[in-house]
PDB file of C-alpha atoms and ligand atoms in Angstrom:
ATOM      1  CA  UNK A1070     -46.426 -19.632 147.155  1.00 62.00           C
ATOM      2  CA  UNK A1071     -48.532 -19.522 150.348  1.00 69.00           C
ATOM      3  CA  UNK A1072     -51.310 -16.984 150.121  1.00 84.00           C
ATOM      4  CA  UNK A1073     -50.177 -14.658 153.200  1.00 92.00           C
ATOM      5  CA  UNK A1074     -52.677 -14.354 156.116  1.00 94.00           C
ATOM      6  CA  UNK A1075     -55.075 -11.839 156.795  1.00 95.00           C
ATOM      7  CA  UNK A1076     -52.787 -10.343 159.367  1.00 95.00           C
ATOM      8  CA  UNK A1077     -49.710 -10.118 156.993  1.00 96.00           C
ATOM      9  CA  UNK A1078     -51.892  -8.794 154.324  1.00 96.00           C
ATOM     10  CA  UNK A1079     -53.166  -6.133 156.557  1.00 97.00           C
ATOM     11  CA  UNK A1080     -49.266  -5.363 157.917  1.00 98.00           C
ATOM     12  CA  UNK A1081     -48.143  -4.979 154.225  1.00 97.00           C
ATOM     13  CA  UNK A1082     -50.836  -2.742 153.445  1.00 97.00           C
ATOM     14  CA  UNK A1083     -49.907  -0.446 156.057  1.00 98.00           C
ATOM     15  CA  UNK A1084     -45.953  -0.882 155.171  1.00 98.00           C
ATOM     16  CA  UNK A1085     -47.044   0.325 151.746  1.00 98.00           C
ATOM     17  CA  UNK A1086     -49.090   3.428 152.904  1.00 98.00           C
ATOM     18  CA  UNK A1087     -46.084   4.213 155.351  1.00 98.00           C
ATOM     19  CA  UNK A1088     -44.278   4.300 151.914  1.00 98.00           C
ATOM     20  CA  UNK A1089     -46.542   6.027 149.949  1.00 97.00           C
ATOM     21  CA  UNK A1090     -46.787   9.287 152.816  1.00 97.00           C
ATOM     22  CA  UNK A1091     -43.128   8.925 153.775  1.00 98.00           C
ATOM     23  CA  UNK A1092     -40.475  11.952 152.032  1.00 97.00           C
ATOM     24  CA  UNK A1093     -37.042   9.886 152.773  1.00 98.00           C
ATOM     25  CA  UNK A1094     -37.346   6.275 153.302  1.00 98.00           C
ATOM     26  CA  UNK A1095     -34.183   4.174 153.206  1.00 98.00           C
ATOM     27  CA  UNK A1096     -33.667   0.521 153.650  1.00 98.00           C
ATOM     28  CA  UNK A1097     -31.404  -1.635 155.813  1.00 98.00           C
ATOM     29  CA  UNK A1098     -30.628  -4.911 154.245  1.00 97.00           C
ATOM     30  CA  UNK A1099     -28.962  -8.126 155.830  1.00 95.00           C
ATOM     31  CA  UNK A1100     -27.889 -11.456 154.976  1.00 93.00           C
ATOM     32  CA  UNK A1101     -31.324 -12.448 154.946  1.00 95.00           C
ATOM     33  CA  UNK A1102     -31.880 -10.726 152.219  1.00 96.00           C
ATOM     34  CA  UNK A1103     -29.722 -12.802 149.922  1.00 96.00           C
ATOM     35  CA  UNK A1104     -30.114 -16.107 151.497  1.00 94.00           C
ATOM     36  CA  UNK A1105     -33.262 -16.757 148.827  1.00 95.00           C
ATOM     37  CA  UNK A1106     -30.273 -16.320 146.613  1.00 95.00           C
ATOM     38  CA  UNK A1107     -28.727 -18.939 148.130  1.00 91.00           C
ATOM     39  CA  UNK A1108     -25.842 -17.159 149.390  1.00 90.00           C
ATOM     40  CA  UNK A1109     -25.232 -18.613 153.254  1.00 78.00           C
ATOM     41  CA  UNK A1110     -24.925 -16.009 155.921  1.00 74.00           C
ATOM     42  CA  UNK A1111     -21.520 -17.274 157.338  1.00 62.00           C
ATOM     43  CA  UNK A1112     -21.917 -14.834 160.905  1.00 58.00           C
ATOM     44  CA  UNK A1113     -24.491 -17.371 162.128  1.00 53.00           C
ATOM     45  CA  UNK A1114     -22.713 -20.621 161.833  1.00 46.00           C
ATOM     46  CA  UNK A1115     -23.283 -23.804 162.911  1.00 44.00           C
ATOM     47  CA  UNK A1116     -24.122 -25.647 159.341  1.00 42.00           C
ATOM     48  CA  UNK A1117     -22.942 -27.622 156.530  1.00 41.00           C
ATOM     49  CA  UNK A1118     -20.060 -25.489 154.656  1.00 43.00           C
ATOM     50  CA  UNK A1119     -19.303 -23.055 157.568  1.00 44.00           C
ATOM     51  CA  UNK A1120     -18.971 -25.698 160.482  1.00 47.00           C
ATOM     52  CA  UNK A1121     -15.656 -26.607 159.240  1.00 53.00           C
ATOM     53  CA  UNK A1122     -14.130 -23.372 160.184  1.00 61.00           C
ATOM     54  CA  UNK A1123     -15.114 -20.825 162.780  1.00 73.00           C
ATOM     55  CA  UNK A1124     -15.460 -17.970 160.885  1.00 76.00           C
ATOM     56  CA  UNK A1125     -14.809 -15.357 163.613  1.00 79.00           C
ATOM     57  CA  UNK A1126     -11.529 -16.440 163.445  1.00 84.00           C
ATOM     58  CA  UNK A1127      -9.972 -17.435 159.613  1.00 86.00           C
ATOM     59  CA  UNK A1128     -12.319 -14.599 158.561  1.00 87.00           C
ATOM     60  CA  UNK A1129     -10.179 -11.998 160.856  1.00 89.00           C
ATOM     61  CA  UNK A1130      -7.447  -9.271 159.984  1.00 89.00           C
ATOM     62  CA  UNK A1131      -5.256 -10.987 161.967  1.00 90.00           C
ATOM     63  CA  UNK A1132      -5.331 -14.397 159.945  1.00 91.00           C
ATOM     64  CA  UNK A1133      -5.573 -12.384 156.762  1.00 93.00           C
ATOM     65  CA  UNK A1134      -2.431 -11.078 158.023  1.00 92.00           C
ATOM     66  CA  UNK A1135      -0.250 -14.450 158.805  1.00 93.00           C
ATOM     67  CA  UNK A1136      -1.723 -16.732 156.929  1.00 93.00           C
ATOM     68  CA  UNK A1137      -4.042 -15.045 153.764  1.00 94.00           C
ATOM     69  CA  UNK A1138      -4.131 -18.887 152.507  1.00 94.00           C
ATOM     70  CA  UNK A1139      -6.059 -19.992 154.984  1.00 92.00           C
ATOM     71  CA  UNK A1140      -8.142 -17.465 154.641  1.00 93.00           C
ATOM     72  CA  UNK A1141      -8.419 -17.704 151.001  1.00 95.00           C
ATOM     73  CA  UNK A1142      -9.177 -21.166 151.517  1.00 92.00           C
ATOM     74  CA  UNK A1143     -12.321 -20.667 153.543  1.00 90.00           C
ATOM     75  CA  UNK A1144     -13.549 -17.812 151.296  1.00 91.00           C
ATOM     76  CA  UNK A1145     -12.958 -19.684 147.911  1.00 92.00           C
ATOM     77  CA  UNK A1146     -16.762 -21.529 148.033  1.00 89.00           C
ATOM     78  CA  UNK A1147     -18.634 -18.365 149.380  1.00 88.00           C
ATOM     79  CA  UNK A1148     -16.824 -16.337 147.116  1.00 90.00           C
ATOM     80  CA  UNK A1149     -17.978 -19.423 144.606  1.00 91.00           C
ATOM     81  CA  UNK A1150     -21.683 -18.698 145.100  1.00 91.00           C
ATOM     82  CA  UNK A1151     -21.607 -14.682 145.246  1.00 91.00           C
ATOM     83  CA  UNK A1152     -20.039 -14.996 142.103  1.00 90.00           C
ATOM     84  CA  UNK A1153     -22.930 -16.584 140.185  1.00 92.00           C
ATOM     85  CA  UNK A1154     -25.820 -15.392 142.556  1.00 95.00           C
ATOM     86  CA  UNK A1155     -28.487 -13.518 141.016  1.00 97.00           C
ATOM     87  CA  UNK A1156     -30.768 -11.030 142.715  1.00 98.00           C
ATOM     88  CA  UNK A1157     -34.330 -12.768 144.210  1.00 98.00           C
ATOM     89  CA  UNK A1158     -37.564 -10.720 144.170  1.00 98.00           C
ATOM     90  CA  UNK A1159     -36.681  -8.577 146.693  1.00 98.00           C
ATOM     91  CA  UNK A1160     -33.761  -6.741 145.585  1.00 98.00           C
ATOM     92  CA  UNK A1161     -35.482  -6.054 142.415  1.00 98.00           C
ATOM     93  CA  UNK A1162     -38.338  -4.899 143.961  1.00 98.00           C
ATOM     94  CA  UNK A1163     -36.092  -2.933 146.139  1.00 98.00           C
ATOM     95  CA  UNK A1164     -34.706  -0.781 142.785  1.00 98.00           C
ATOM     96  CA  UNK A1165     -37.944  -0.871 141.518  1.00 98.00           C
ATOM     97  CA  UNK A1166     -38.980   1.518 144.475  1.00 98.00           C
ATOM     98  CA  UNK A1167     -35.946   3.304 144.035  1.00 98.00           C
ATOM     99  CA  UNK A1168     -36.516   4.146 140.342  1.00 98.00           C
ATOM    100  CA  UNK A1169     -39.589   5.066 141.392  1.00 97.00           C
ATOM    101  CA  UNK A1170     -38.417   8.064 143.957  1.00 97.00           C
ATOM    102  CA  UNK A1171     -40.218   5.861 147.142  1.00 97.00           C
ATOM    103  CA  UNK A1172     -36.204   5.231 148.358  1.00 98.00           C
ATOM    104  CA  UNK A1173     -33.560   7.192 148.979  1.00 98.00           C
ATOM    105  CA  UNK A1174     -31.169   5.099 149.498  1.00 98.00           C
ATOM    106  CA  UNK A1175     -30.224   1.210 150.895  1.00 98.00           C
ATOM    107  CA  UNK A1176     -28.047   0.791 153.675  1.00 98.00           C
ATOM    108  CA  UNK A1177     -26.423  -2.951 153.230  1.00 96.00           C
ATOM    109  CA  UNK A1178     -24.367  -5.586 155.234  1.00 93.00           C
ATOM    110  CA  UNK A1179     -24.205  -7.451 152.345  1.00 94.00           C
ATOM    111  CA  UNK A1180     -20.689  -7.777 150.593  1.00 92.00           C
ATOM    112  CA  UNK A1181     -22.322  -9.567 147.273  1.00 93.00           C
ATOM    113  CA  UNK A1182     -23.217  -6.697 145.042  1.00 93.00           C
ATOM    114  CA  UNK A1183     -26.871  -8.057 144.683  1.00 97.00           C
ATOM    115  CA  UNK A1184     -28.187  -4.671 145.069  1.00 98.00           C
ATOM    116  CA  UNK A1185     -26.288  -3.509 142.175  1.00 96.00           C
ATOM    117  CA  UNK A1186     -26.776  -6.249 139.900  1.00 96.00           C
ATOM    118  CA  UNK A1187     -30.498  -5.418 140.430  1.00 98.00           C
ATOM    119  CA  UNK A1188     -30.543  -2.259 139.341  1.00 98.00           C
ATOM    120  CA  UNK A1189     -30.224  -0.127 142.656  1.00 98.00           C
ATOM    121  CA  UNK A1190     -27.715   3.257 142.655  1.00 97.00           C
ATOM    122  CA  UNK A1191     -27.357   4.534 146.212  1.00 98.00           C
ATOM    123  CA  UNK A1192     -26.361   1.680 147.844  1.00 98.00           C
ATOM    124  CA  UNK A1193     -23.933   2.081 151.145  1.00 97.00           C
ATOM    125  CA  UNK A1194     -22.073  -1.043 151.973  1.00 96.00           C
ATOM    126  CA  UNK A1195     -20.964  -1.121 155.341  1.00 94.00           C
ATOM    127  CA  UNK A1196     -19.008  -4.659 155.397  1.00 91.00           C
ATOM    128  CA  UNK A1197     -17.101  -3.451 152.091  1.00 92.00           C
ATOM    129  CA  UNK A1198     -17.519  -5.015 148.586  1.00 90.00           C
ATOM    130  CA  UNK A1199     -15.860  -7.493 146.564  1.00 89.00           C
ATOM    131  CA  UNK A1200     -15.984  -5.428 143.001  1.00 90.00           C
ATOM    132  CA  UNK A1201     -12.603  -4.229 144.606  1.00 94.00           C
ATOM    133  CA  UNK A1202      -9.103  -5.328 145.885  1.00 96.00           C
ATOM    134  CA  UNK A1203      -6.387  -3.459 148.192  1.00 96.00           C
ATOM    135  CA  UNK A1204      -2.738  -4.411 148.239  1.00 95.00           C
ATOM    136  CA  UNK A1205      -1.869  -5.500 151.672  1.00 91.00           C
ATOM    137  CA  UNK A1206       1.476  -3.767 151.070  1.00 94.00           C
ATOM    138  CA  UNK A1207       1.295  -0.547 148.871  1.00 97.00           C
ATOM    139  CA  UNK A1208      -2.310  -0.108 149.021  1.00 95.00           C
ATOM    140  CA  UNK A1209      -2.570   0.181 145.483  1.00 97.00           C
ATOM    141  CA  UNK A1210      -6.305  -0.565 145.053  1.00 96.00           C
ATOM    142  CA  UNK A1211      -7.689  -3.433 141.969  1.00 94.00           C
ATOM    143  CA  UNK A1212     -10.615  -3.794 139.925  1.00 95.00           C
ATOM    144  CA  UNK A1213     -11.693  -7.424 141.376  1.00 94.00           C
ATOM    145  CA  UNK A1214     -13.255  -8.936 138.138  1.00 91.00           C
ATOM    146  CA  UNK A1215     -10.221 -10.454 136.583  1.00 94.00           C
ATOM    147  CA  UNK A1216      -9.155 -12.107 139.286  1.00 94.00           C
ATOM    148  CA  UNK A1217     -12.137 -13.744 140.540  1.00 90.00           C
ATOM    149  CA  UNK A1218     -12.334 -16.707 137.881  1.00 91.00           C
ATOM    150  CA  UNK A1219      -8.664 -18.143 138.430  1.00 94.00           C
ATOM    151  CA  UNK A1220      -9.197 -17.938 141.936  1.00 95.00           C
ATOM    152  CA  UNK A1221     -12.599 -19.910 142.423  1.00 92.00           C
ATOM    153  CA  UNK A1222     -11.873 -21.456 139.948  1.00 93.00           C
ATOM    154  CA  UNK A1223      -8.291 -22.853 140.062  1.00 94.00           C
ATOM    155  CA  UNK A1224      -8.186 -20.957 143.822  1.00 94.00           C
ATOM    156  CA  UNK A1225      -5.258 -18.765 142.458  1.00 95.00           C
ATOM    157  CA  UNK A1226      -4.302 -16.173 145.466  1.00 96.00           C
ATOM    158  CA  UNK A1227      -4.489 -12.478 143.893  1.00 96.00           C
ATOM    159  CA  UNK A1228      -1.516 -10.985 143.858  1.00 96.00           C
ATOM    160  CA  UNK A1229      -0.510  -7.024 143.387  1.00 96.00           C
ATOM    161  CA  UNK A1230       0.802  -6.097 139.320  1.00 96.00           C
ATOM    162  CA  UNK A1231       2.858  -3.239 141.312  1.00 97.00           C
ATOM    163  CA  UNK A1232       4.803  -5.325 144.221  1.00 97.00           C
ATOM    164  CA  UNK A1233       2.962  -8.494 144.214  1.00 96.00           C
ATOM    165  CA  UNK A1234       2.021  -9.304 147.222  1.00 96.00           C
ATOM    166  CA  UNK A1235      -1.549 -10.392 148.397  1.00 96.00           C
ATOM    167  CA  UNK A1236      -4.181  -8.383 147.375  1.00 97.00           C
ATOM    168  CA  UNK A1237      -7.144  -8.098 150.041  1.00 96.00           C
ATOM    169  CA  UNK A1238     -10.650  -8.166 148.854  1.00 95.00           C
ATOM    170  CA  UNK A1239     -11.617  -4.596 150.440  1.00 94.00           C
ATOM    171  CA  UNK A1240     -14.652  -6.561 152.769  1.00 92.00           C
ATOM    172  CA  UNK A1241     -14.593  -5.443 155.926  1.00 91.00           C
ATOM    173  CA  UNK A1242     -12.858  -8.505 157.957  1.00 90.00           C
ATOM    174  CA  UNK A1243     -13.404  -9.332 161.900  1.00 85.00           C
ATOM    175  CA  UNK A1244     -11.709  -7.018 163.559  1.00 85.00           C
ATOM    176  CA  UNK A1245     -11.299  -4.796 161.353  1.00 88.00           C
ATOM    177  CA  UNK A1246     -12.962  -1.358 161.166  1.00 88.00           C
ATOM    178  CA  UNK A1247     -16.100  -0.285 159.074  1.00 89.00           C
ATOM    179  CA  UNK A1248     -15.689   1.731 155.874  1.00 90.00           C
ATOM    180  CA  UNK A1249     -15.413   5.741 157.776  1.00 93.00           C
ATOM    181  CA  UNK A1250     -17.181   7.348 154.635  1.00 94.00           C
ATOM    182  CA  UNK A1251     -19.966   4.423 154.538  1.00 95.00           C
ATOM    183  CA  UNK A1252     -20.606   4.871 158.517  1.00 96.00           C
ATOM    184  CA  UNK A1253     -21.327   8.769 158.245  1.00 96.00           C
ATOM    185  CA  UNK A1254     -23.319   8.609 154.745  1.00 97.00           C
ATOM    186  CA  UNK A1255     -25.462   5.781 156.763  1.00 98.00           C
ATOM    187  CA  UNK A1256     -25.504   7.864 159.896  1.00 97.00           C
ATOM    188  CA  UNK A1257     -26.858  10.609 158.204  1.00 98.00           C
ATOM    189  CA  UNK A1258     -29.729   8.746 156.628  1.00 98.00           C
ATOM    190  CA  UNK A1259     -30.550   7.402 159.612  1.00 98.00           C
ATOM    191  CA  UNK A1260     -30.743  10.231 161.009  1.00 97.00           C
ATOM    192  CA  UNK A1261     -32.634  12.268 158.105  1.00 97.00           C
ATOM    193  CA  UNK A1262     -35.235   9.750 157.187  1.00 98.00           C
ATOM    194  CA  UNK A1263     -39.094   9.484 157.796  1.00 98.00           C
ATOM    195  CA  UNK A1264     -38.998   5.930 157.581  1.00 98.00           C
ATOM    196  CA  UNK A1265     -36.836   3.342 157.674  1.00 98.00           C
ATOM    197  CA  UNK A1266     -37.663  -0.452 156.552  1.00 98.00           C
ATOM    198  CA  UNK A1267     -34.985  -3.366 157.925  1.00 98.00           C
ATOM    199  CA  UNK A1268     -34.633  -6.197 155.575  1.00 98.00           C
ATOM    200  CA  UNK A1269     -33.551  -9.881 156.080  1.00 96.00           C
ATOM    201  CA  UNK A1270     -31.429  -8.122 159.008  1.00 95.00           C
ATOM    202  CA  UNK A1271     -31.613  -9.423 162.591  1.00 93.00           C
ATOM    203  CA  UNK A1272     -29.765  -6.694 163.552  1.00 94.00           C
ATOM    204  CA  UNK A1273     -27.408  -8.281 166.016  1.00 88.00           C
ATOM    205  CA  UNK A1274     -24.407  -7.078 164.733  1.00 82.00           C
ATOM    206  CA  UNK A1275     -22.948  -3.425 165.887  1.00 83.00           C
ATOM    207  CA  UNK A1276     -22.822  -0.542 165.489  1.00 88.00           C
ATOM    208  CA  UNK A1277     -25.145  -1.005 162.116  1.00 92.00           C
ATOM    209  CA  UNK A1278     -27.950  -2.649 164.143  1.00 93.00           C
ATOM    210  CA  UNK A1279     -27.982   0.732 165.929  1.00 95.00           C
ATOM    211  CA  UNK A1280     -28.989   2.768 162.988  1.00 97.00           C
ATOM    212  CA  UNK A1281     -32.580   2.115 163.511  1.00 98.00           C
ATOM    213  CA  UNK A1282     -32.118   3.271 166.879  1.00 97.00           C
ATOM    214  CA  UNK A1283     -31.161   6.759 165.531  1.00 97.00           C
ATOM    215  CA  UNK A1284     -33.958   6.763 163.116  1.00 98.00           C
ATOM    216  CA  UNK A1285     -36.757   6.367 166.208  1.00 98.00           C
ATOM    217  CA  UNK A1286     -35.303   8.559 168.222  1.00 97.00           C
ATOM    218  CA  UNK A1287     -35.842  11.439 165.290  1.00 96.00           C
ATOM    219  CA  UNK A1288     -39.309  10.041 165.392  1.00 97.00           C
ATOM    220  CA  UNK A1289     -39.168   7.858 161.808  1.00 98.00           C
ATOM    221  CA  UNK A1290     -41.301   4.898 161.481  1.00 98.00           C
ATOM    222  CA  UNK A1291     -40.024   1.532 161.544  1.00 98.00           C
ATOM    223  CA  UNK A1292     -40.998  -1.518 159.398  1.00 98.00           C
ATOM    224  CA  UNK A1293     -39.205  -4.915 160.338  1.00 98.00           C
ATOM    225  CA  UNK A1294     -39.055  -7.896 157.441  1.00 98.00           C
ATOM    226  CA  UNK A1295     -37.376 -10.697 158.846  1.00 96.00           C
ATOM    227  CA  UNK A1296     -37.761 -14.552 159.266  1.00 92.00           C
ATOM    228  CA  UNK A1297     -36.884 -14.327 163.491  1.00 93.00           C
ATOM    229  CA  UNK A1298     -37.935 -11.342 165.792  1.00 95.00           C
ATOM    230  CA  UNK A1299     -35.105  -8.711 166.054  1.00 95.00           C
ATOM    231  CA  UNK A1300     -34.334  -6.413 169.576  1.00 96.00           C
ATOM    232  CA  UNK A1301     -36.600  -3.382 168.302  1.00 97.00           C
ATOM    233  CA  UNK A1302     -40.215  -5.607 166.241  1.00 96.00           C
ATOM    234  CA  UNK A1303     -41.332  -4.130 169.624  1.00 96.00           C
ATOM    235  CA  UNK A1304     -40.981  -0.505 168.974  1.00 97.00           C
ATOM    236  CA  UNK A1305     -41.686  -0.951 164.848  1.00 98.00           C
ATOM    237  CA  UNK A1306     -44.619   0.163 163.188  1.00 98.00           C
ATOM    238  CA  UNK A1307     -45.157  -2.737 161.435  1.00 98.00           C
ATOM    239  CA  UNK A1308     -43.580  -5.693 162.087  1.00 98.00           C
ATOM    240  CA  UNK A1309     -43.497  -8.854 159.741  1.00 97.00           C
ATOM    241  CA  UNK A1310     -41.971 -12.777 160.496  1.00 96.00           C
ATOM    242  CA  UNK A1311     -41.908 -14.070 156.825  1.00 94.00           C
ATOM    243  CA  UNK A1312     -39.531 -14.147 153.758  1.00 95.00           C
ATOM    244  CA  UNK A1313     -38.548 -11.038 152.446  1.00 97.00           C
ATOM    245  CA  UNK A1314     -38.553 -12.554 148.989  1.00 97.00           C
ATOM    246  CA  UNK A1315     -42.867 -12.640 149.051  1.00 97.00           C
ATOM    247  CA  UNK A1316     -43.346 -10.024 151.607  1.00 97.00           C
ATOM    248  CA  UNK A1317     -41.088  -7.284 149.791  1.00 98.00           C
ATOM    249  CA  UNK A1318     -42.545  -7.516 146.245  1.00 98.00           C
ATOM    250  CA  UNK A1319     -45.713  -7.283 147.884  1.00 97.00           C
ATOM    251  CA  UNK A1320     -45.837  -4.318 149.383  1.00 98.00           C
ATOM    252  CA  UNK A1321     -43.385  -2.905 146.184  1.00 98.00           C
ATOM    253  CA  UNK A1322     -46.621  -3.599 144.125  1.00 97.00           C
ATOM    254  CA  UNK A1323     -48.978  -2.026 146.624  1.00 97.00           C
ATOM    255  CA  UNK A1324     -47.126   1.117 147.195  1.00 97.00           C
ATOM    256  CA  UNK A1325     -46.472   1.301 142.557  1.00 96.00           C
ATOM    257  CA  UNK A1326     -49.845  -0.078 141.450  1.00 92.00           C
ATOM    258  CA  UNK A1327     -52.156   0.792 144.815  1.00 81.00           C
TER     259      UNK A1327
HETATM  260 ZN1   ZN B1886       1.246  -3.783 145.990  1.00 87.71          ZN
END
């Protein structure tokens, strides 16, 4: 690891003292965030697996909807690596905060359950999860797990034990809308907290990249972690270009063991 420089060492210091005054803090996390566990974020494109496919379009409702093989297809290898990713050193450091009362609560674009498997509780997933599947037909609504081997491995199509057609993992597809309960729950933390910290998130896609945005405006701070500037590092408190996966067990262990 590269010893950080004076100026990130100064900017996590004052993340950690934001933590260590704030009352509700809550964290927004982004693909980012799990990329040090080698999960690819598909929105951005443009390399190796993804290229084949434009994801904006076999990764849409509408696809899902004529052709769910195709889609199935393209999902089998991502679906391949969430299933044996592990959580890097910042989502445990993320539940160790939360065990420790310093969050309230993570706000996540992530679909791979990373959070979870670390340890954190109150964890609002605004693109959906994959622990769960929805009948396209009588909505009758599956525990994910035993399906997930024979399909990456053997790429078996889930099908519905009441009616059997396709079963939809419930993540939140291009054009389709976000999870209603997960949108207010997030609104309102936005909108209640003291601080809010945005993870591995280059908050370009909406309306979740607004949430910060509704924090400021109450007057909450704003820490930024992320490897590429985002639309609001110039209204943040503290603002830091470098891997989550160093820079958010840092300041974890500054704001736990001073
Ligand atoms: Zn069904």
């Amino acid at each position: 690891m590269i010893p950080f420089s004076p100026q990130t060492k100064t900017a996590i210091e004052f993340a950690a003292d934001l933590f260590r005054q704030s009352k509700h803090a809550v964290v927004l996390t982004g693909a980012g965030l799990s990329t040090p566990s080698g999960i690819p974020d598909f929105r951005s494109g443009g390399t190796g697996l993804w290229s084949r496919d434009e994801p904006m379009e076999v990764a849409s409702l509408t696809t899902f909807r004529v052709a769910p093989e195709r889609f199935f297809e393209w999902f089998r290898p991502l679906a391949n690596q969430i299933y044996h990713a592990q959580p890097n050193a910042a989502h445990h450091a993320l539940s160790e905060l939360e065990k420790a009362g310093q969050i309230r609560s993570i706000i996540t674009q992530n679909i791979d359950v990373l959070h979870q498997k670390a340890g954190s509780r109150t964890v609002i997933e605004m693109h959906g999860t994959l622990r769960t599947l929805t009948c396209t037909q009588c909505y009758h609504q599956q525990d994910a797990a035993p399906y997930l081997v024979p399909f990456v491995e053997k790429g078996e199509i889930p099908l519905c034990p009441k009616c059997g057609q396709v079963l939809k993992p419930d993540v939140i597809l291009f054009g389709e809308q976000l999870p209603q309960a997960a949108w207010f729950q997030a609104q309102r933390e936005a909108r209640q907290c003291d601080l809010m910290m945005v993870a591995g998130s280059s908050l370009e896609v909406l309306p979740v990249a607004g949430l910060p945005m509704q924090a400021l405006d109450r007057g909450a701070h704003l820490i930024i972690i992320n490897n590429a500037s985002t639309y609001l590092n110039v209204r943040a408190d503290v603002a830091i270009l470098e891997d989550v996966a160093e820079v958010i067990p840092a300041i974890a262990e500054k704001v736990l063991n001073g």
